[in-house]
Structure formats: structure tokens, C-alpha cells
Coordinates of C-alpha atoms in Angstrom, one line a residue:
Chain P
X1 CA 3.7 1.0 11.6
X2 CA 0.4 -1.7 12.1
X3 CA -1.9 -0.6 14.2
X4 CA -1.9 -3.1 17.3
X5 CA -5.3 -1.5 18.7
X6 CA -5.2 0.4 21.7
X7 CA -3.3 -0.6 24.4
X8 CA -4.8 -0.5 28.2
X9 CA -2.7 1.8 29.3
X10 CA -0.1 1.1 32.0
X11 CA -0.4 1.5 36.1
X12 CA 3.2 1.2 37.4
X13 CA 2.9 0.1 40.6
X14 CA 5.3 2.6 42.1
X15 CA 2.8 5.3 40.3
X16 CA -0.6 4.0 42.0
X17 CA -3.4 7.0 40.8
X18 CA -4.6 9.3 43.3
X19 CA -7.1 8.0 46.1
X20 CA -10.4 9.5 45.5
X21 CA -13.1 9.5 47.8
X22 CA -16.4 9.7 48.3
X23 CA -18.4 12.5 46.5
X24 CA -15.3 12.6 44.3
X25 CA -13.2 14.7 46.6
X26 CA -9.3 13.6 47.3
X27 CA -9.4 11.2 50.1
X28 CA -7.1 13.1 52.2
X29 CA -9.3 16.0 52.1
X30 CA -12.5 14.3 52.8
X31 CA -10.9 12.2 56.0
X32 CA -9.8 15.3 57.2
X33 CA -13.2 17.1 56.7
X34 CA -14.5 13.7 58.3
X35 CA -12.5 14.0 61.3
X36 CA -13.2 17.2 62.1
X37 CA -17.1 16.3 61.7
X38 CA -16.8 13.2 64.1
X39 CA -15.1 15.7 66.6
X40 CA -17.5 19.0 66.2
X41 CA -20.7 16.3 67.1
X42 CA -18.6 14.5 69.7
X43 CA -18.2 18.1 71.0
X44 CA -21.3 19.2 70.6
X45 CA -23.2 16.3 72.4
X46 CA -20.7 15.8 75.2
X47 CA -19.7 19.8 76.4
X48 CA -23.3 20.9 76.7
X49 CA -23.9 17.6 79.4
X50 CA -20.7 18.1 81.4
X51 CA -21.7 18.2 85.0
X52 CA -19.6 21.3 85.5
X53 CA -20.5 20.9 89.6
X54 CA -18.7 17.6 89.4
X55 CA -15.7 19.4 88.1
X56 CA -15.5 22.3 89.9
X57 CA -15.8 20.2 93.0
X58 CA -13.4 17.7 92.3
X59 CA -10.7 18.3 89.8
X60 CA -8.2 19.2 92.4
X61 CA -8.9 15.9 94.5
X62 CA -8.5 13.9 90.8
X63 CA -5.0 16.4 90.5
X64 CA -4.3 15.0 93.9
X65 CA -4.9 11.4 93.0
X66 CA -2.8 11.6 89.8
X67 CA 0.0 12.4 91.9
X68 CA -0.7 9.7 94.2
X69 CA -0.7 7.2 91.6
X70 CA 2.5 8.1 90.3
X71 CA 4.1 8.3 93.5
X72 CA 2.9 4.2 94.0
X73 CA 3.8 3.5 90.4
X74 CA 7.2 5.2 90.3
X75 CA 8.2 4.2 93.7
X76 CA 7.3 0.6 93.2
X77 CA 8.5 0.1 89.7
X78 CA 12.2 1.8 91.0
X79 CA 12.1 -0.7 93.9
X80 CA 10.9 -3.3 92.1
X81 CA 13.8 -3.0 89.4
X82 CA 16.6 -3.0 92.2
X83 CA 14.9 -6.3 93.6
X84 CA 15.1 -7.4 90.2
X85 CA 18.5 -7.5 89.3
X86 CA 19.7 -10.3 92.2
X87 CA 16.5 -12.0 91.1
X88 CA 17.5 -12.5 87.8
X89 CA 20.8 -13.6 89.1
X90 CA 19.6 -15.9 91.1
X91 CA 17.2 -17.4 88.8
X92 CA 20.7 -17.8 86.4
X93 CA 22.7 -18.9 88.9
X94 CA 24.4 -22.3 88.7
X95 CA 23.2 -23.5 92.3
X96 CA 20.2 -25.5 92.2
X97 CA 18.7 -24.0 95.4
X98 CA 18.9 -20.6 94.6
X99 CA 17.8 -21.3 91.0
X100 CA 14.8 -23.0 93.1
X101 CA 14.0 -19.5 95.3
X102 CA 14.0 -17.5 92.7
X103 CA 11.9 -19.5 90.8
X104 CA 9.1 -20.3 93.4
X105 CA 9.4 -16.6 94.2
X106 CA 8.5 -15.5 90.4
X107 CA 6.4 -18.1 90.0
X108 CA 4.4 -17.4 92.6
X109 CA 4.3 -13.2 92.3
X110 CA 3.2 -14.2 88.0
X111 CA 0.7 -16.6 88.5
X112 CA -1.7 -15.1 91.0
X113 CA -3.9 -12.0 90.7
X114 CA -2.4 -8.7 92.0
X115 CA -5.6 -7.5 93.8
X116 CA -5.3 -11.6 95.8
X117 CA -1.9 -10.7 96.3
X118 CA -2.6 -7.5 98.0
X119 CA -5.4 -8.2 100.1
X120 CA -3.0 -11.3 101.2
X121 CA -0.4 -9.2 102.7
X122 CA -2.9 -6.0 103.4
X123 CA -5.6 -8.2 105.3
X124 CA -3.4 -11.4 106.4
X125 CA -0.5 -9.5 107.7
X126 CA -3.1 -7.3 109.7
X127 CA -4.1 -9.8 111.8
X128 CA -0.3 -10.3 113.1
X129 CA -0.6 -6.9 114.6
X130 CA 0.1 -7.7 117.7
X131 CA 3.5 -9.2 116.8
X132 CA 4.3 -6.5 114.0
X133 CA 3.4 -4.2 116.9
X134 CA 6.2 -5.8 119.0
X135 CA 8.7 -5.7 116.2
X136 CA 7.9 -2.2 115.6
X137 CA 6.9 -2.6 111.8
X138 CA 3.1 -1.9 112.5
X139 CA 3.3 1.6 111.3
X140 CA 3.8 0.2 108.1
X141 CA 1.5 -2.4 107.8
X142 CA -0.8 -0.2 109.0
X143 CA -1.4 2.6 106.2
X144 CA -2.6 1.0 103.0
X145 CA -0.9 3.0 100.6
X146 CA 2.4 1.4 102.4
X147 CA 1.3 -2.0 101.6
X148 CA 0.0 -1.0 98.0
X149 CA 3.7 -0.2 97.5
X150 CA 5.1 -2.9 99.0
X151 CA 2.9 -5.3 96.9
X152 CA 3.3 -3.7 93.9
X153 CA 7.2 -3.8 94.3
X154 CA 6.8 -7.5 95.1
X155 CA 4.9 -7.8 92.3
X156 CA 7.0 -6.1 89.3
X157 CA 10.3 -7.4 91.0
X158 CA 9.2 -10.7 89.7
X159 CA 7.6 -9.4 86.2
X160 CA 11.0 -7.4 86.0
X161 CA 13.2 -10.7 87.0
X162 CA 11.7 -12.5 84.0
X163 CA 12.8 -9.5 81.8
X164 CA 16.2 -8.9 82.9
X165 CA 16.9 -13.3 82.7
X166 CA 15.6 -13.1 79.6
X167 CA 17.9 -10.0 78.2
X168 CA 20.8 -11.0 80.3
X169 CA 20.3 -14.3 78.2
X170 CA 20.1 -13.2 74.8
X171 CA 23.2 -11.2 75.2
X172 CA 26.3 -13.2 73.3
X173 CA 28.6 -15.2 75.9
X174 CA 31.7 -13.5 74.0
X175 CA 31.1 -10.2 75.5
X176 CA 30.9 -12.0 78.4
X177 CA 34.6 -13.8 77.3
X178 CA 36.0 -10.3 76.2
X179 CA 35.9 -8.8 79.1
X180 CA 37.4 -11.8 80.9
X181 CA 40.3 -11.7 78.2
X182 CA 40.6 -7.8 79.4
X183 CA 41.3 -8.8 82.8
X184 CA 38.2 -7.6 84.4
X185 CA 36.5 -9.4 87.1
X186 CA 33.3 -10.5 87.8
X187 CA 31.4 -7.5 89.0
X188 CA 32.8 -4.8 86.7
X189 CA 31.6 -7.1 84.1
X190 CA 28.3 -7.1 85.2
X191 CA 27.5 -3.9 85.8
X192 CA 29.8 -2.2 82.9
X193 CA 29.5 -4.8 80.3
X194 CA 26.7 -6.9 80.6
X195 CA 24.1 -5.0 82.6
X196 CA 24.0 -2.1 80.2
X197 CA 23.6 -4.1 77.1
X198 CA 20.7 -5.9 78.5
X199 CA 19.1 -2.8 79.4
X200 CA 18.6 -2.1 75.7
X201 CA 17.6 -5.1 75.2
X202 CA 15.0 -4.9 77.7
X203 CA 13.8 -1.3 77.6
X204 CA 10.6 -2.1 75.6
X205 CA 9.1 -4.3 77.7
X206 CA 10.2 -2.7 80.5
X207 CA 8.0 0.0 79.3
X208 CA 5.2 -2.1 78.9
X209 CA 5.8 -3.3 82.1
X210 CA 5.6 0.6 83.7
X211 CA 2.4 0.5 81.8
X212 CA 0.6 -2.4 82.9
X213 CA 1.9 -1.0 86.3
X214 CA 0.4 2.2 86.0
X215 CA -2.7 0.9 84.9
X216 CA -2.5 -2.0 87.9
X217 CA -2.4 0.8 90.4
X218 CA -5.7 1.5 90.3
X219 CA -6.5 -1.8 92.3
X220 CA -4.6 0.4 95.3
X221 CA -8.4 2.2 95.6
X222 CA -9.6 -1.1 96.8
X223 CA -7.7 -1.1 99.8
X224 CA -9.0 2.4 100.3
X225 CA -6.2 4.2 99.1
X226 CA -7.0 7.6 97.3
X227 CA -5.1 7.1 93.9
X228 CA -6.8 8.4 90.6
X229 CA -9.2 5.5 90.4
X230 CA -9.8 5.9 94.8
X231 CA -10.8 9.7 94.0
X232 CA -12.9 8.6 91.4
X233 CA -14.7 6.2 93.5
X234 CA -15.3 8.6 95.9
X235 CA -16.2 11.2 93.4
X236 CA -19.1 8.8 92.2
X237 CA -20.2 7.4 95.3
X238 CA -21.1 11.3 96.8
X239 CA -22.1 12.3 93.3
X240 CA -23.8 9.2 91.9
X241 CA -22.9 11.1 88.8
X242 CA -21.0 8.8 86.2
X243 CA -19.3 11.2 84.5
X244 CA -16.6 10.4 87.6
X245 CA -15.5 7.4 85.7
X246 CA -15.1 8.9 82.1
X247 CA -13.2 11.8 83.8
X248 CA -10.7 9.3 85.2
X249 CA -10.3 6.6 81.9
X250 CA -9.6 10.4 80.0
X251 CA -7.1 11.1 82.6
X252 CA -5.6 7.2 82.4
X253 CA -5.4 7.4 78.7
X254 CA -3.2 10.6 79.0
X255 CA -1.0 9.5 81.3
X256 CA -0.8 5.6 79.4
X257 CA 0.0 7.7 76.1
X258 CA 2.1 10.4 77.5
X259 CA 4.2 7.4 78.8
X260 CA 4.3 5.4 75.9
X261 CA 5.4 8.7 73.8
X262 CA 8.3 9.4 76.3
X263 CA 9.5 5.7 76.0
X264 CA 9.8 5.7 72.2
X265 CA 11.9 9.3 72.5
X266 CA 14.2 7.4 75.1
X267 CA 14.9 4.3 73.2
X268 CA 15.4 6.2 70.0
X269 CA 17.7 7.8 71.6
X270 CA 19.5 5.2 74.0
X271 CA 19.8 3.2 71.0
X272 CA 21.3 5.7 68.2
X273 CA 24.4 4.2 68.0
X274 CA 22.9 0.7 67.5
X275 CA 22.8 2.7 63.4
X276 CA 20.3 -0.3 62.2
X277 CA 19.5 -0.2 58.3
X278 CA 15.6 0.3 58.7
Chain W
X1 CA -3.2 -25.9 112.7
X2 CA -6.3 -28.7 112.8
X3 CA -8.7 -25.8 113.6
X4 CA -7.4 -24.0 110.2
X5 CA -8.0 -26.9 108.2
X6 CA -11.4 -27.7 109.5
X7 CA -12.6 -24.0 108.6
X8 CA -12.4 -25.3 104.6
X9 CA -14.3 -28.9 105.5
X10 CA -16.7 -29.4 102.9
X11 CA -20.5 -28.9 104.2
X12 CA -22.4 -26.3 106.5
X13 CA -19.2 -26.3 109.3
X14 CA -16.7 -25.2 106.6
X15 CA -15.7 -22.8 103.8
X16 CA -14.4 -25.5 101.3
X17 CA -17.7 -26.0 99.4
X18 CA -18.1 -22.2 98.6
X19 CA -14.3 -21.5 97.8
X20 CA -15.0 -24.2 95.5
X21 CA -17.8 -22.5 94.0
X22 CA -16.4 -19.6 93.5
X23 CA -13.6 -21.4 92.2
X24 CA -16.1 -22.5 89.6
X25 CA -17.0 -19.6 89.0
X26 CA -13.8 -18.0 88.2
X27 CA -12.7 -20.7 85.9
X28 CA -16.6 -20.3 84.0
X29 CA -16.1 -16.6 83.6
X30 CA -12.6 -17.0 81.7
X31 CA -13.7 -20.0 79.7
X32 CA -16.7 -18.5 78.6
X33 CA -15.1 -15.2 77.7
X34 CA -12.2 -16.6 75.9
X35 CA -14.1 -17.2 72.4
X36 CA -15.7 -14.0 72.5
X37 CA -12.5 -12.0 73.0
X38 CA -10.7 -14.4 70.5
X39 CA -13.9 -13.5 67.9
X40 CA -13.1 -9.9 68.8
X41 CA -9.2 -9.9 68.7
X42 CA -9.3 -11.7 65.2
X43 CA -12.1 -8.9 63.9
X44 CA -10.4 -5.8 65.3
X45 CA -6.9 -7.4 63.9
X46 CA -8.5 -8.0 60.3
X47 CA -9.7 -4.3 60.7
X48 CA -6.5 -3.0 61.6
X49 CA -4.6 -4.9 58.1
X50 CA -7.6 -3.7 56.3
X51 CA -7.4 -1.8 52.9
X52 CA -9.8 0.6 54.0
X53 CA -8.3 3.4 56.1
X54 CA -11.7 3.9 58.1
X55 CA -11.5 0.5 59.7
X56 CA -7.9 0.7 60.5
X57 CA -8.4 3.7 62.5
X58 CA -11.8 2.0 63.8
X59 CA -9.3 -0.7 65.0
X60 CA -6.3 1.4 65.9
X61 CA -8.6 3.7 68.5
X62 CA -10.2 0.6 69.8
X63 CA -6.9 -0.9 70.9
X64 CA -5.3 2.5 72.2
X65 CA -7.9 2.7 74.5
X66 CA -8.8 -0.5 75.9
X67 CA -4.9 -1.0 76.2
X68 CA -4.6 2.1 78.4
X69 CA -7.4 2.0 80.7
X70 CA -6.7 0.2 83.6
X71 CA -8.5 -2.7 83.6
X72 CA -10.3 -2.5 87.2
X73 CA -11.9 0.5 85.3
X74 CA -12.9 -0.7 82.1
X75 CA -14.6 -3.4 83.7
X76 CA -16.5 -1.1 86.4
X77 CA -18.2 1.5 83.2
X78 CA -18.4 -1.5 81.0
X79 CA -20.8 -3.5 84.0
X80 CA -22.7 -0.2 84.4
X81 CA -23.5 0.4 81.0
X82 CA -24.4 -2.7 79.8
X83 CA -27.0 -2.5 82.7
X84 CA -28.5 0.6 81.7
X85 CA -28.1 0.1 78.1
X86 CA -30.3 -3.3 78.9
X87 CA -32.3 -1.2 80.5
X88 CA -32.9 1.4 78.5
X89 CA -33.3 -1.2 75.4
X90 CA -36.2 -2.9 77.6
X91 CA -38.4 -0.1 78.2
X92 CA -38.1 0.8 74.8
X93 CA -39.7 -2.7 73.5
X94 CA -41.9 -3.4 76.8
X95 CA -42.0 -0.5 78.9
X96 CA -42.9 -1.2 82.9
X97 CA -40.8 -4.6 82.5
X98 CA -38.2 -5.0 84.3
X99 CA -35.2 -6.7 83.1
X100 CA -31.4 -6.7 84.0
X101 CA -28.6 -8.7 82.4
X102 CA -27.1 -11.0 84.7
X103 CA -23.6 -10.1 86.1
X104 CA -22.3 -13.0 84.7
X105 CA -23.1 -11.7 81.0
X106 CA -22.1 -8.4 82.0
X107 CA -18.9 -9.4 83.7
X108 CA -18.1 -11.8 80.4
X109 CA -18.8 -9.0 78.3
X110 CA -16.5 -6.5 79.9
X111 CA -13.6 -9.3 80.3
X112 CA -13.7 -9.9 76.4
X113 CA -13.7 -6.1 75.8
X114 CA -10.4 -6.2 77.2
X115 CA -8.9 -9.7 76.3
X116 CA -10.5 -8.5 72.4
X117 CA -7.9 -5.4 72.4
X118 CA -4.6 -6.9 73.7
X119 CA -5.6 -10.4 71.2
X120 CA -5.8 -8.0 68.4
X121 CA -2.1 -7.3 68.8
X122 CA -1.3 -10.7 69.0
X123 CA -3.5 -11.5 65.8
X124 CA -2.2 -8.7 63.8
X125 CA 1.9 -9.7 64.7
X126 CA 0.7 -13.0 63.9
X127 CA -0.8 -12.2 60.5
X128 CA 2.3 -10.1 59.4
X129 CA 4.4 -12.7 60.1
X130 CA 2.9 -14.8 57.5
X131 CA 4.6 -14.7 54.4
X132 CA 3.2 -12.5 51.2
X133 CA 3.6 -15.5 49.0
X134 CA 0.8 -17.7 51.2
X135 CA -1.6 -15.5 50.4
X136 CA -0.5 -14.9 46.6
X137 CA -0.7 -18.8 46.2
X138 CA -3.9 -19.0 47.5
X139 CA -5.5 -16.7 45.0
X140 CA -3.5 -18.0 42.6
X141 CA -5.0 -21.1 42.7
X142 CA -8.6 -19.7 42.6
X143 CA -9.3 -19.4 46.6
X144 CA -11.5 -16.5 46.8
X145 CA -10.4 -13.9 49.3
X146 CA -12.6 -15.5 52.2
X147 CA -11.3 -19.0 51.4
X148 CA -7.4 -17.8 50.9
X149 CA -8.0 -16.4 54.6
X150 CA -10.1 -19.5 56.0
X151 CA -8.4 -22.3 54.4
X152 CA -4.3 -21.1 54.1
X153 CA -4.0 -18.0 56.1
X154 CA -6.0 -19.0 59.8
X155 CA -4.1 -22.7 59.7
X156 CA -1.1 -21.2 60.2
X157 CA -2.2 -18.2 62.2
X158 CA -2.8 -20.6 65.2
X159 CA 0.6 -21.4 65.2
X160 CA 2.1 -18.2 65.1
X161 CA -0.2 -17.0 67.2
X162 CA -0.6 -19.1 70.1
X163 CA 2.1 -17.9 72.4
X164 CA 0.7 -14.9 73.0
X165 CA -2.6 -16.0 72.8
X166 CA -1.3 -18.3 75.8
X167 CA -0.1 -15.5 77.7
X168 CA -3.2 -13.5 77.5
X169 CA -5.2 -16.4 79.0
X170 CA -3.4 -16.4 82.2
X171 CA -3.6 -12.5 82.1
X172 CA -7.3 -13.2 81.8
X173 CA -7.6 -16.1 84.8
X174 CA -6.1 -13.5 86.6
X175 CA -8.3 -10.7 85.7
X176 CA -11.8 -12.5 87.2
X177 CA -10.4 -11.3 90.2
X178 CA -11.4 -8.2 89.5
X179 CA -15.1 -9.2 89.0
X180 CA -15.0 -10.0 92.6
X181 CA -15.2 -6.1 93.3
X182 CA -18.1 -5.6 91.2
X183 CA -21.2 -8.0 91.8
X184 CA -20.0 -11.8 91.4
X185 CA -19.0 -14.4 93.7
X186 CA -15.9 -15.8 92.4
X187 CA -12.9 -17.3 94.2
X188 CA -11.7 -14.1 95.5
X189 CA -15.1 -12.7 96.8
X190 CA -16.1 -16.2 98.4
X191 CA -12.7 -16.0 99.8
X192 CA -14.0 -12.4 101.2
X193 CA -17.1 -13.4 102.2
X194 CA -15.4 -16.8 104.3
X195 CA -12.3 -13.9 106.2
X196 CA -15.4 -11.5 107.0
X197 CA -16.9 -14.7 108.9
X198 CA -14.0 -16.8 110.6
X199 CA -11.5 -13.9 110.8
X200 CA -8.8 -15.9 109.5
X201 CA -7.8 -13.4 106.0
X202 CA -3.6 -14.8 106.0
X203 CA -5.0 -18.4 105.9
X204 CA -7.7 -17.8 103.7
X205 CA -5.8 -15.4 101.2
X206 CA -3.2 -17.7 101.0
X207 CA -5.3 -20.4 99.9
X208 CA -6.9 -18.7 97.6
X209 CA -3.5 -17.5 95.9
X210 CA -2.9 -21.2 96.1
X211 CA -5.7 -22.0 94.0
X212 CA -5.2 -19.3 91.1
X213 CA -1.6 -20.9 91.0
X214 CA -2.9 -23.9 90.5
X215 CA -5.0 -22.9 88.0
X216 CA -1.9 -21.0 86.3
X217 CA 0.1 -23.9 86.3
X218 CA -2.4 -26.4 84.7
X219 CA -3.2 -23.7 81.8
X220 CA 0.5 -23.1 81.3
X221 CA 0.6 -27.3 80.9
X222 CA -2.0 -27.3 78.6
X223 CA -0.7 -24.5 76.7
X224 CA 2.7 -26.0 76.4
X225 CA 1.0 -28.5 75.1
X226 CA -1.0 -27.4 72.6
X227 CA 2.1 -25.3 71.3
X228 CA 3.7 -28.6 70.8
X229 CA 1.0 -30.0 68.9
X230 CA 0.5 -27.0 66.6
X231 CA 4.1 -26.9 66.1
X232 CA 4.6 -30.7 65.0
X233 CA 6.2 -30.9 61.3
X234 CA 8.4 -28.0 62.1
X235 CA 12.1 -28.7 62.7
X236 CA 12.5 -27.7 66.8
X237 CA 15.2 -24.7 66.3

């Protein structure tokens, strides 16, 4: 046997050797002990200048506009998704001049700013109030969290529209064809054929669109409306303490992950029979 | 009717020459914040494919949380502390001077915070969607890192890229509204300013709805366009 010299040994690539850190400590090890550093001095600097007068004063008002918020979220992303479904219709439908409505109406909701929007029908319809008064609708039109809600329906019906035309879309026509072969009509197909399958379809960015929505909401506290982002307002303006603000974007984040979390469990699970290879 | 109309004459009678200003102004702040929040999107994105874990997590926390806070938010702390930060940074070179940062700046700033973490996304779906083998040919032929990225990688990042990129414009044109709250006089406040004077808000909202439409169609032309540009030499599917 010759002696070839020594070989440089071999790396598989399925083998690569361990990470090592810095100061020579396993890289797992040392991001964990670096993690828990970063948190002790964030700790450390921010607990000992909490303004513990803003919080005892407050933190049931910021529990109160948590629930506010979700009540105009929740309520107007519900409505919004019912007014969705015969806008998406429409906007598919083979007559030109409901094809048109639709359109102008989605068009129109997308392409101008939600806080424009709402002072438009907050401010413009109030100075009608003399003929909302006679119609009886004043009531409404009067209490800005009303209006908040009615915009923001408005509003996601035509983000939600765009969602549902484009799922309905991307469904294959033969689903559409089998059913017809089965003898069903026209509406059972919709709702048990088609309308399911484009929900999967569309849950993502439906979620993303109950995100941008919850985050959207806080434009509500413009129109005086005590959501989170109202109470923080008001928190800061009798305070003039800042620490208002970074209580609120704590409590936004929360809620925008919690949300997030819950919407991954739900498709996982709407969509376990969809077995997928990855 | 006629009476409506005159209230947006142009000159001292009439509220056309400020809407128009603020008008200005709104398309200024979003063309002036675009290239920073691109320049930010692309770093965080390059942060977040990084080999070293540090910078992906730098990038991922950045993202989760200007993705989650509402925006209206973000752009109130962000105002406030680039203020004091000016501040504070000012009386440590030259105390007794007085200096602020203009609300344009900080309004620009706080706008490309934002637009930097949702282009990021876009950035990063567009730079996995480029094939291995791109890269691997580039070094291959000698490119250094730098130049494999510049010179093969970025060309066809545009492409892949620009759809989104597209969308997050018009999120952004929309989003100047929300400086209006704060301290500048864009289309919306001037809008404000002109209901608080002739009591006309239906009118006056409406018109100014009208005009960020017609700024949203206009950019979604010139986006279509450029999309067809960048996607010349590749067979329409």
C-alpha cells in the first residue's frame, strides 16, 4: 500500500460540524445565554422607569378600549364579509352593468385612504342632519363609533370582494360542471360546492385582512371614539407621560400575534384533509 | 351647485390652490419616502436570508413588530422621538441651540419605518424565488459575493419583485393621510382646514377622496406599466 499523503479529511454535507460560538462555547448555548442577557438589561432599564401611577390609573380604561376595538373589528369584518359575497358575485357576473357597480364600488372603497373615507361619511353625512333627522337614521349617524363601524364594513366588504373573486376564480370550472352533472342547481352549488372551497382558498389572506383591520381600527380614535389607541390618546394627553403609547403598541402586538397564532391553528386544521406532501 | 364649485376657485376666494398644495404635499411625502423604505426593505430582507442567526432575528423582530402596530401608531411615537432624539442629540453638540427636525423629515422617516417592514417581505419572497443555480453560476464564474448579488441576483429581483412592491406604494399614498393627524398639511388636513372654514365637509371630503383615487389610478397605470416592461423577454403565461 503507497502512501498517497494525507488526505484532507472529508465534511459530508449532511454531517456539517458543530456551530461553535464565540468564546468557544456551543452556539446554542451562548444565544440562549445571550437572550436571556438582552432581556435581564431590557428588564432592568425599563421596570425601574415604569410610571406605575399611569398604570394604576388607567389599565382598566386600556382593558375597556381593548374590548372596544374588538367589538368595531369583529363586527365590521363579520358585516363586511356577508357584503362581500354578492360583491364578488357581482363583480363576476356576466352583466356589464353590474360588473360596472361592483367594480366602481371596490374601486373606489381600495383606492382611497380609510381615515378620508371616514371623515367623508362621519363629517359629510352630518351635515344632512336635518334630513337623516326626518328619516329617523340620525341616531346613527350621530355616535361615532356607529359610523366607525359602518365605514370599516364598507371598507373590508370591498378588500374582502377582491378576495373571494379571486378564490371563487381559481377554483377549477369542473367542480363547478360536477355538480351540474349531479343535478344540483344553481344556489346549492354555490353555497355547498363552491363557496366552501374558496374559503380555503382564501383563509390566509382573509386573515391578513382581519389584521390590517385590527390594526386600521385605531383610526376610529380620530373620530373621538374610545378604542385602544382613543384610551391611549386620552391617557397621554392628561398624563403627558409617553409611556401611554408604548403601553398600547405592547398591547397591539399581542393582540396582532395572538391573532395571527390562532389563524395558523385554524387553517391547519380546516385544511387537514387537503394531506399535501410538505 | 355653482356656489360649491366656486368654493375650490383657484386664488384668495377659493380652496382649490391649497387642496392643491396639500395635494403636493402628499404626493412629495410618498415619493420621497419610497427609496428609503425600498433601501430599508432590501437591508432587513438581506438580514433576514443571512447566514448569521443574529441578523435574522435582528430582521425577523423588526418585521413582527412594525407589521403589527397599527400604523396611525407607529407614526405618532416614531414623530415624537425623532423630535426628542434631535433634540436631545443637539444639546449634546451645542447646548442652548435650538433645533427641531422638520415634520416633513420626521413624517418621511416614520412612513419608511413602515413601508421598510412590509417591503422586506416582499424582498425576501422575491429573493427565494430565485433559483439556487443563479447564484451558483455567478460564483462560478468568479463574481465575488457582492457582484453575484449586484450584477445577477438584483436584475431579476425587480421582476419578481415588483408586484408587491406595487401594492405597497398605493398602501403608502394612502398612508400620508395619516400624517394629516400629526403636524403636516397634506391633502387631507388642507381638506380639514378648507370644511372648518366654508362648512361644506360632504363636498369637500368627497373631493378629496376624488383626488387620492386619482392618484391610485395613475400609480396603478404606471405600475402596470413598468411590470410590463420588466417582464419583456418572458413568454406572457
Amino acid at each position: 500500500m503507497t502512501d498517497l499523503g494525507a488526505t484532507p479529511p472529508r465534511v459530508s454535507p449532511a454531517n456539517p460540524p458543530a456551530e461553535r460560538g464565540p468564546f468557544g462555547l456551543d452556539k446554542p448555548l451562548f444565544d440562549r445565554l445571550l437572550v436571556a442577557a438582552i432581556i435581564l438589561v431590557l428588564a432592568a432599564w425599563i421596570i425601574p422607569n415604569i410610571n406605575w401611577r399611569l398604570v394604576d390609573r388607567y389599565w382598566f380604561r386600556y382593558l375597556e378600549g381593548i374590548a372596544v376595538t374588538f367589538q368595531l373589528v369583529l363586527i365590521s369584518v363579520g358585516l363586511g364579509a356577508a357584503l362581500s359575497l354578492p360583491l364578488a358575485l357581482a363583480r363576476l357576473s356576466k352583466r356589464r352593468w353590474l360588473t360596472g357597480i361592483a367594480r366602481g364600488y371596490i374601486t373606489f372603497f381600495r383606492g382611497t385612504p380609510l381615515l378620508a373615507q371616514l371623515f367623508l361619511l362621519y363629517y359629510g353625512v352630518g351635515q344632512f342632519n336635518d334630513a337623516f333627522e326626518a328619516i329617523g337614521l340620525w341616531w346613527f349617524f350621530r355616535e361615532p363609533l356607529y359610523v366607525a363601524i359602518l365605514t370599516f364594513t364598507l371598507n373590508t366588504a370591498a378588500y374582502q370582494a377582491e378576495i373571494m373573486r379571486g378564490a371563487i376564480g381559481s377554483l377549477p370550472k369542473g367542480q363547478e360542471e360536477a355538480a351540474m352533472a349531479l343535478g344540483m342547481s344553481r344556489w346549492p352549488i354555490f353555497f355547498k360546492v363552491i363557496l366552501p372551497q374558496a374559503y380555503i382558498v382564501a383563509l390566509r389572506p382573509l386573515g391578513n385582512e382581519l389584521i390590517l383591520m385590527i390594526k386600521g381600527s385605531a383610526i376610529a380614535s380620530i373620530v373621538t371614539v374610545l378604542d385602544l389607541m382613543g384610551i391611549t390618546s386620552l391617557a397621554y394627553a392628561r398624563s403627558f407621560n409617553f409611556q401611554a403609547f408604548f403601553w398600547a403598541a405592547a398591547l397591539y402586538l399581542i393582540a396582532v400575534e395572538a391573532v395571527r397564532r390562532l389563524w395558523d391553528v385554524l387553517e391547519r386544521r380546516l385544511t387537514r384533509h387537503l394531506a399535501l406532501s410538505h | 351647485m355653482g356656489e360649491l364649485f366656486g368654493l375650490i376657485a383657484w386664488g384668495p376666494t377659493g380652496w382649490g390652490d391649497e387642496i392643491a398644495a396639500g395635494a403636493w404635499l402628499t404626493i412629495r411625502l410618498a415619493v420621497v419616502t419610497l427609496p428609503f423604505g425600498l433601501l430599508l426593505g432590501l437591508a432587513i430582507a438581506l438580514a433576514k436570508e443571512s447566514s448569521n442567526s443574529y441578523l435574522r432575528a435582528v430582521g425577523n423582530v423588526y418585521t413582527t413588530v412594525f407589521r403589527g402596530l397599527p400604523e396611525l401608531l407607529t407614526l405618532f411615537v416614531i414623530y415624537n422621538m425623532v423630535q426628542i432624539g434631535a433634540n436631545r442629540l443637539t444639546q449634546m453638540i451645542a447646548p442652548g441651540s435650538q433645533f427641531e427636525i422638520s415634520g416633513f423629515a420626521a413624517g418621511v422617516i416614520a412612513l419608511g419605518v413602515v413601508f421598510g417592514a412590509f417591503a422586506s417581505e416582499v424582498f425576501l419572497g422575491a429573493i427565494r424565488a430565485i433559483p439556487k443555480g443563479q447564484s451558483e453560476a455567478g460564483r462560478s464564474l468568479g463574481l465575488s459575493p457582492w457582484q453575484t448579488f449586484r450584477l445577477v441576483r438584483l436584475p431579476q429581483l425587480w421582476r419578481l419583485a415588483l408586484p408587491g412592491l406595487g401594492n405597497l406604494w398605493l398602501v403608502l399614498l394612502k398612508d400620508t393621510s395619516l400624517v394629516s393627524v400629526i403636524a403636516l398639511n397634506d391633502l387631507l388636513r388642507q381638506t380639514q382646514v378648507a370644511v372648518g372654514v366654508t362648512k361644506e365637509p360632504f363636498f369637500f371630503y368627497l373631493i378629496a377622496c376624488l383626488i387620492y383615487l386619482f392618484f391610485t389610478l395613475i400609480s396603478q397605470v404606471g405600475v402596470n406599466r413598468l411590470e410590463a416592461q420588466a417582464n419583456r423577454g418572458f413568454a406572457a403565461r
